[in-house]
Amino acid sequence: MADCYHRSRAPHPAKREDRVAKAEILPERAPPEGVGLRGSNQSAMRAHNERLVLSLLRRNSGVAKSDIARATGLSAQTVSVIMRALEEEGLIQRGTPQRGRIGQPSVPMSLAADGAFFLGLKIGRRSADLLLTDFLGRIRGKRRQVYPYPTPDAVLAFVEREQEGLLAELPAPLRSRVGGLGLAMPFQLWEWSRHIDAPPEMMEPWRNTDMQAALAALTGLPVHLQNDATAACGAELVFGTGEKPRDFLYFYFGYFIGGGLVLNGRLFTGRGGNAAGVATMPVPGPDGRMVRLLEVASTSSLARAMETAGQSSDQLWTSPDHWDVDPAVLSRWIGGAAAGLASATLSACALLELEAVLVDGWMPARIRAEVVSHTETALRGMDLSGITPPQIQAGTVGPDARALGAAAAPLAQRYLVDPEATLGDAA
């Protein structure tokens, strides 16, 4: 799989100032003979070099061929051949020529939004989302279903019912460009029945359901499976805006809280694909007793607080943009969630040198900003002896990160080498 889904031990994190300026690629598997960290001129490695070019253009839109050649170490002729092939396939497009002082005008190249499309399915404990994205990660269409608890039959019926209408939003000639479906879901759903007030017998079918195979048979597309929070972190890597830290811990607020871990610019998923399972990290609760992080920092913990105060929590599952929560209830929840995140961050930093902690989730942007601010304050108030505290930042993808990250998996598998590829000083 592409480098953003690296499963082996990541190299020792490098400080940002020590990073190689050129677009060096760190392949997931050992490359064929004669291929190192930079592009190869061998014809057998054309696919690798095409991925390299597409990865660069994803992070650096509007780049001339000469800059790509300098950044990759490929010859100008090789770059021209690759760019011509990608343009003929509709994956990249030309911009307006830029005239300089000397020589021919420079033609900026960028990814073509209509070059490829992907479906992303998020299966959550209270809802399912199915979306269609283009090659730039823009959402072209979305469907949502809210339920009291998920069952395999209900989710498959949802996909069967909605996929045709979703794909119909594309012009007919573009529908053949749908390249895969990504599936993001919590692992071992059947073990969480009592935590989501679901009858155990209704959740038990998850134990023996191969959802990946069932969706492949239903849609006719290759299906890529990931943990839901890991997928959200992957969306931040592939589609997120701004410069990303090389080493960061990622928290996503869903029904529970989930996490992702990025080391040396790669999403580290662990041997079983469930690394950074932060939900069960022990943190001090409001009374000082140790509790699991999900008990104080999750949308479900806010829902419980609202219901205890006599307010319905149904609104939390229908929209992430407009929450009407009693100010006192919301303030207490933010404070408790921030304290939990700060404690979990401190524990993580005892093992890893992290540049940043990113916080995102199914919540209004203003509430996310308050959680980030309060977490920063709580962390600074702790004993940080021997630890360099990371920056606490808001994620840039937002509520759709899990489904968008699901869609990013087939995109990365098919078209990317390294989502962190940049032109550096070569630009």
XYZ file of C-alpha atoms in Angstrom:
427
model
C 0.000 0.000 0.000
C 1.086 3.587 -0.452
C 3.454 5.111 2.033
C 0.750 6.938 3.951
C -0.428 3.501 5.076
C 2.977 2.227 6.215
C 2.678 -0.721 8.601
C 6.250 -1.412 9.682
C 8.362 0.363 12.227
C 8.901 3.980 11.217
C 12.416 5.403 11.055
C 13.621 7.559 13.897
C 11.836 10.910 13.532
C 13.969 13.610 11.955
C 13.863 17.227 12.963
C 12.257 19.446 10.345
C 15.468 21.350 9.706
C 17.238 18.050 8.966
C 14.761 16.973 6.300
C 16.079 16.377 2.802
C 15.164 19.384 0.713
C 14.471 17.407 -2.427
C 11.432 15.190 -2.933
C 12.830 12.038 -1.422
C 10.424 9.119 -1.356
C 10.389 6.542 1.402
C 8.847 3.436 -0.180
C 6.713 1.101 1.909
C 8.302 -1.995 0.419
C 11.814 -2.455 -0.891
C 11.888 -0.998 -4.415
C 13.076 -3.026 -7.406
C 16.800 -3.244 -8.041
C 18.281 0.052 -9.110
C 15.626 2.183 -7.450
C 16.549 4.198 -4.410
C 14.924 7.093 -2.662
C 14.722 9.214 -5.789
C 13.039 8.495 -9.106
C 14.464 5.907 -11.494
C 15.048 6.252 -15.231
C 14.439 2.549 -15.821
C 11.410 1.877 -17.981
C 10.279 -0.853 -15.572
C 9.838 1.837 -12.938
C 7.554 4.087 -14.955
C 4.625 3.367 -12.634
C 6.750 4.282 -9.611
C 7.855 7.521 -11.231
C 4.295 8.386 -12.243
C 3.247 8.000 -8.610
C 6.171 10.158 -7.600
C 5.072 12.938 -9.951
C 1.437 12.696 -8.844
C 2.510 12.832 -5.191
C 4.502 15.998 -5.852
C 1.619 17.632 -7.680
C -0.758 16.806 -4.833
C 1.349 18.862 -2.451
C 2.547 21.468 -4.953
C -0.123 22.479 -7.443
C 0.952 24.506 -10.446
C 4.491 23.147 -10.905
C 6.574 23.323 -14.076
C 8.196 20.220 -15.561
C 11.658 21.644 -14.964
C 10.973 21.960 -11.231
C 9.700 18.389 -11.081
C 12.833 17.154 -12.841
C 15.077 18.986 -10.356
C 13.104 17.754 -7.350
C 12.989 14.099 -8.375
C 16.342 13.652 -10.060
C 14.582 12.361 -13.177
C 15.815 13.529 -16.550
C 13.880 16.261 -18.321
C 13.014 13.807 -21.090
C 11.669 11.236 -18.622
C 9.545 13.868 -16.900
C 8.162 15.013 -20.251
C 7.186 11.453 -21.187
C 5.530 10.889 -17.802
C 3.675 14.200 -17.859
C 2.426 13.596 -21.376
C 1.120 10.139 -20.421
C -0.594 11.449 -17.286
C -2.147 14.293 -19.239
C -3.465 11.883 -21.881
C -5.029 9.801 -19.111
C -6.765 12.913 -17.792
C -4.989 12.802 -14.435
C -3.198 16.145 -14.760
C -3.884 19.395 -16.574
C -2.013 22.399 -17.898
C -2.325 25.861 -16.460
C -1.801 29.249 -18.075
C 1.788 29.609 -19.381
C 3.934 31.843 -17.195
C 6.381 34.032 -19.091
C 9.754 34.611 -17.509
C 12.669 36.779 -18.488
C 14.508 34.093 -20.451
C 13.458 31.160 -22.642
C 10.118 29.570 -23.325
C 7.099 30.230 -21.087
C 6.794 27.890 -18.108
C 3.606 25.808 -18.097
C 2.344 24.996 -14.583
C 0.877 21.513 -14.194
C -1.642 20.392 -11.600
C -3.881 17.453 -10.777
C -7.142 17.266 -12.709
C -10.126 17.146 -10.370
C -12.019 14.836 -12.740
C -9.044 12.522 -13.214
C -10.298 9.920 -10.738
C -13.090 9.450 -8.225
C -13.436 7.353 -5.092
C -16.169 6.302 -2.699
C -15.658 6.477 1.049
C -17.877 4.650 3.539
C -17.731 5.336 7.255
C -19.548 2.939 9.556
C -20.037 4.490 12.975
C -21.829 3.467 16.129
C -24.680 5.902 15.504
C -24.477 6.640 11.773
C -23.093 5.671 8.385
C -21.774 8.094 5.762
C -21.161 7.381 2.090
C -19.431 10.031 0.022
C -17.944 10.522 -3.421
C -14.691 12.445 -3.813
C -12.743 13.628 -6.811
C -8.988 13.464 -7.369
C -8.452 16.619 -5.299
C -10.374 15.272 -2.325
C -13.375 17.513 -2.878
C -16.674 15.950 -1.862
C -18.950 15.643 -4.916
C -21.853 14.023 -3.095
C -22.746 12.568 0.281
C -25.396 10.370 1.863
C -26.000 9.755 5.572
C -28.038 7.368 7.675
C -28.591 7.660 11.426
C -29.488 4.544 13.430
C -29.629 3.479 17.102
C -26.870 0.921 16.421
C -25.222 -0.537 13.309
C -25.917 -3.941 11.799
C -24.291 -5.422 8.694
C -27.621 -5.794 6.902
C -28.612 -2.186 7.585
C -25.298 -0.828 6.323
C -25.311 -2.966 3.170
C -28.892 -1.920 2.446
C -27.860 1.721 2.883
C -25.005 1.375 0.396
C -27.145 -0.537 -2.101
C -29.859 2.106 -1.852
C -27.618 5.159 -2.134
C -24.649 4.281 -4.336
C -26.492 4.518 -7.644
C -27.878 7.969 -6.888
C -24.501 9.123 -5.635
C -22.708 8.009 -8.792
C -25.483 9.519 -10.906
C -24.284 12.932 -9.733
C -21.306 12.430 -12.046
C -21.672 12.961 -15.801
C -21.990 9.568 -17.478
C -18.528 9.671 -19.167
C -16.839 10.112 -15.772
C -18.444 7.194 -13.940
C -15.873 4.755 -15.290
C -13.223 6.779 -13.431
C -14.441 5.618 -10.011
C -11.401 3.693 -8.838
C -12.378 2.071 -5.572
C -14.225 2.192 -2.278
C -12.589 2.820 1.069
C -14.211 1.453 4.223
C -13.566 3.062 7.610
C -15.089 1.393 10.649
C -14.318 0.499 14.273
C -12.795 -2.941 14.608
C -14.555 -5.683 16.610
C -17.866 -3.840 16.720
C -19.576 -6.779 18.416
C -17.580 -6.156 21.592
C -19.116 -2.705 22.105
C -22.812 -3.592 22.354
C -23.247 -2.681 26.016
C -21.345 0.566 25.557
C -23.746 1.787 22.861
C -26.954 0.380 24.402
C -27.368 -2.181 21.613
C -28.807 -5.694 22.058
C -25.833 -8.098 21.970
C -27.654 -10.419 19.574
C -28.033 -7.552 17.076
C -24.305 -6.771 17.153
C -23.124 -10.397 17.091
C -23.437 -10.733 13.257
C -20.448 -8.389 12.926
C -18.237 -11.171 14.298
C -18.689 -13.353 11.213
C -19.343 -10.737 8.534
C -16.594 -9.989 6.028
C -17.737 -6.461 5.248
C -14.879 -5.878 2.845
C -15.900 -8.850 0.689
C -19.600 -8.048 0.958
C -19.084 -4.489 -0.257
C -16.827 -5.629 -3.085
C -19.549 -8.002 -4.272
C -22.209 -5.316 -3.929
C -20.361 -2.482 -5.680
C -18.009 -4.313 -8.033
C -15.176 -2.108 -6.767
C -11.944 -2.938 -4.938
C -12.520 -2.242 -1.240
C -9.859 -1.012 1.201
C -10.506 -1.453 4.940
C -9.187 0.739 7.759
C -9.971 1.601 11.339
C -12.199 4.681 11.312
C -9.974 6.973 13.370
C -6.888 5.834 11.471
C -8.697 6.736 8.266
C -9.485 10.194 9.647
C -5.792 10.697 10.357
C -5.012 9.537 6.819
C -7.405 12.165 5.466
C -5.425 14.801 7.335
C -2.228 13.573 5.672
C -3.587 13.313 2.128
C -6.206 16.069 1.975
C -5.400 18.347 4.915
C -4.341 21.926 4.324
C -1.206 23.695 5.496
C 2.201 22.287 6.344
C 1.951 19.123 8.381
C 4.265 18.210 11.253
C 6.344 15.104 10.618
C 5.448 13.481 13.925
C 2.042 13.946 15.486
C -0.706 12.258 17.464
C -4.218 12.691 16.149
C -7.469 12.649 18.139
C -10.858 12.338 16.451
C -14.085 12.897 18.398
C -16.770 10.514 17.148
C -19.320 8.624 19.232
C -16.216 7.540 21.127
C -12.780 9.054 20.625
C -10.228 7.488 18.313
C -6.696 8.252 17.300
C -4.022 8.069 14.667
C -0.247 8.294 14.801
C 2.060 9.831 12.210
C 5.799 9.198 12.471
C 8.276 10.689 10.031
C 5.457 11.789 7.762
C 3.834 8.354 7.565
C 0.639 7.022 9.028
C 1.720 4.285 11.424
C -1.061 1.710 11.691
C 0.682 -1.047 13.620
C 0.705 -4.791 13.027
C -3.078 -5.159 13.232
C -4.051 -1.771 11.833
C -5.252 -0.475 15.185
C -2.317 1.611 16.446
C -3.095 4.742 18.466
C -6.256 3.237 19.939
C -6.466 6.122 22.376
C -10.042 5.498 23.557
C -8.946 3.174 26.353
C -5.978 5.226 27.566
C -6.278 5.715 31.347
C -6.693 9.339 32.426
C -7.823 10.994 35.672
C -11.575 11.540 35.828
C -13.354 14.508 37.451
C -13.117 12.882 40.897
C -9.492 11.857 40.473
C -10.211 8.189 39.786
C -8.659 6.735 36.655
C -11.094 6.297 33.786
C -10.788 5.552 30.092
C -10.327 8.564 27.841
C -13.579 7.825 25.992
C -15.516 8.387 29.238
C -14.542 12.056 29.391
C -13.561 12.956 25.817
C -16.155 11.737 23.311
C -19.423 12.836 21.794
C -21.179 10.088 23.746
C -19.936 11.572 27.027
C -21.442 14.914 26.005
C -24.689 13.125 25.102
C -24.841 11.556 28.571
C -24.264 14.926 30.213
C -27.046 16.497 28.146
C -29.491 13.706 28.988
C -28.615 13.943 32.694
C -29.488 17.640 32.481
C -32.822 16.808 30.849
C -31.835 17.787 27.293
C -32.202 15.522 24.261
C -28.923 14.592 22.577
C -30.459 13.529 19.245
C -29.182 16.685 17.553
C -25.570 15.580 18.064
C -25.912 12.763 15.526
C -27.738 14.635 12.769
C -25.419 17.592 12.178
C -21.888 18.543 13.238
C -22.456 22.225 12.543
C -25.310 23.390 14.751
C -25.387 22.152 18.322
C -27.730 23.738 20.851
C -26.236 22.647 24.153
C -26.823 24.216 27.546
C -23.775 26.488 28.090
C -23.040 25.107 31.559
C -23.197 21.506 30.329
C -20.999 22.312 27.345
C -18.448 24.180 29.458
C -18.077 21.277 31.899
C -17.736 18.815 29.041
C -15.063 20.878 27.278
C -13.110 21.195 30.512
C -13.252 17.463 31.209
C -12.419 16.522 27.630
C -9.471 18.915 27.548
C -8.102 17.563 30.834
C -8.357 14.033 29.454
C -6.653 14.955 26.190
C -3.861 16.734 28.047
C -3.238 13.696 30.256
C -3.255 11.337 27.263
C -0.891 13.673 25.423
C 1.525 13.715 28.347
C 1.558 9.903 28.427
C 2.174 9.729 24.682
C 5.018 12.226 24.925
C 6.728 10.059 27.518
C 7.202 7.467 24.753
C 7.383 9.557 21.586
C 8.863 12.882 20.574
C 5.852 14.576 19.033
C 5.866 17.900 17.257
C 2.134 18.339 17.548
C -1.190 16.921 18.620
C -4.075 17.477 16.208
C -7.689 17.492 17.382
C -10.638 17.057 15.039
C -14.050 15.481 15.100
C -17.767 15.507 14.559
C -18.426 18.897 16.164
C -18.851 22.579 15.287
C -15.596 24.366 14.486
C -16.062 26.826 17.359
C -16.354 23.989 19.889
C -13.310 22.263 18.413
C -11.386 25.531 18.826
C -12.385 25.687 22.496
C -11.324 22.080 23.074
C -7.945 22.830 21.490
C -7.459 25.983 23.563
C -8.440 24.322 26.844
C -6.245 21.301 26.107
C -3.258 23.566 25.508
C -3.914 25.320 28.825
C -4.362 22.037 30.702
C -1.146 20.600 29.266
C 0.878 23.678 30.188
C -0.378 23.315 33.748
C 1.086 19.831 34.134
C 4.545 18.805 35.269
C 6.420 18.682 31.963
C 9.843 17.945 33.408
C 11.927 16.116 30.815
C 9.291 16.526 28.112
C 9.091 19.031 25.280
C 5.363 19.711 24.988
C 3.899 19.441 21.493
C 1.781 22.101 19.870
C -1.947 21.471 20.216
C -3.631 22.231 16.901
C -7.026 21.847 15.272
C -7.299 19.386 12.415
C -8.062 20.856 9.013
C -10.406 18.263 7.479
C -13.343 18.435 9.867
C -16.353 16.201 10.540
C -16.085 14.220 7.288
C -12.513 13.102 8.022
C -13.398 9.428 8.567
C -15.321 8.964 5.310
C -12.876 11.174 3.422
C -9.992 9.172 4.840
C -11.709 6.008 3.685
C -11.808 7.419 0.152
C -8.139 8.413 0.456
C -7.088 4.777 0.917
C -7.817 3.575 -2.654
C -6.479 6.866 -4.007
C -3.179 6.396 -2.177
C -3.009 2.724 -3.106
C -3.379 3.479 -6.786
C -1.738 6.848 -7.344
C 0.598 7.969 -4.538
C 4.067 7.146 -3.306
C 4.409 9.577 -0.424
C 1.716 12.120 0.552
C 4.410 14.233 2.194
C 6.415 14.693 -1.024
C 7.346 18.339 -1.479
C 9.517 20.367 -3.783
C 11.486 21.853 -0.929
C 14.353 24.045 -2.087
C 13.977 22.832 -5.639
C 10.918 24.948 -6.267
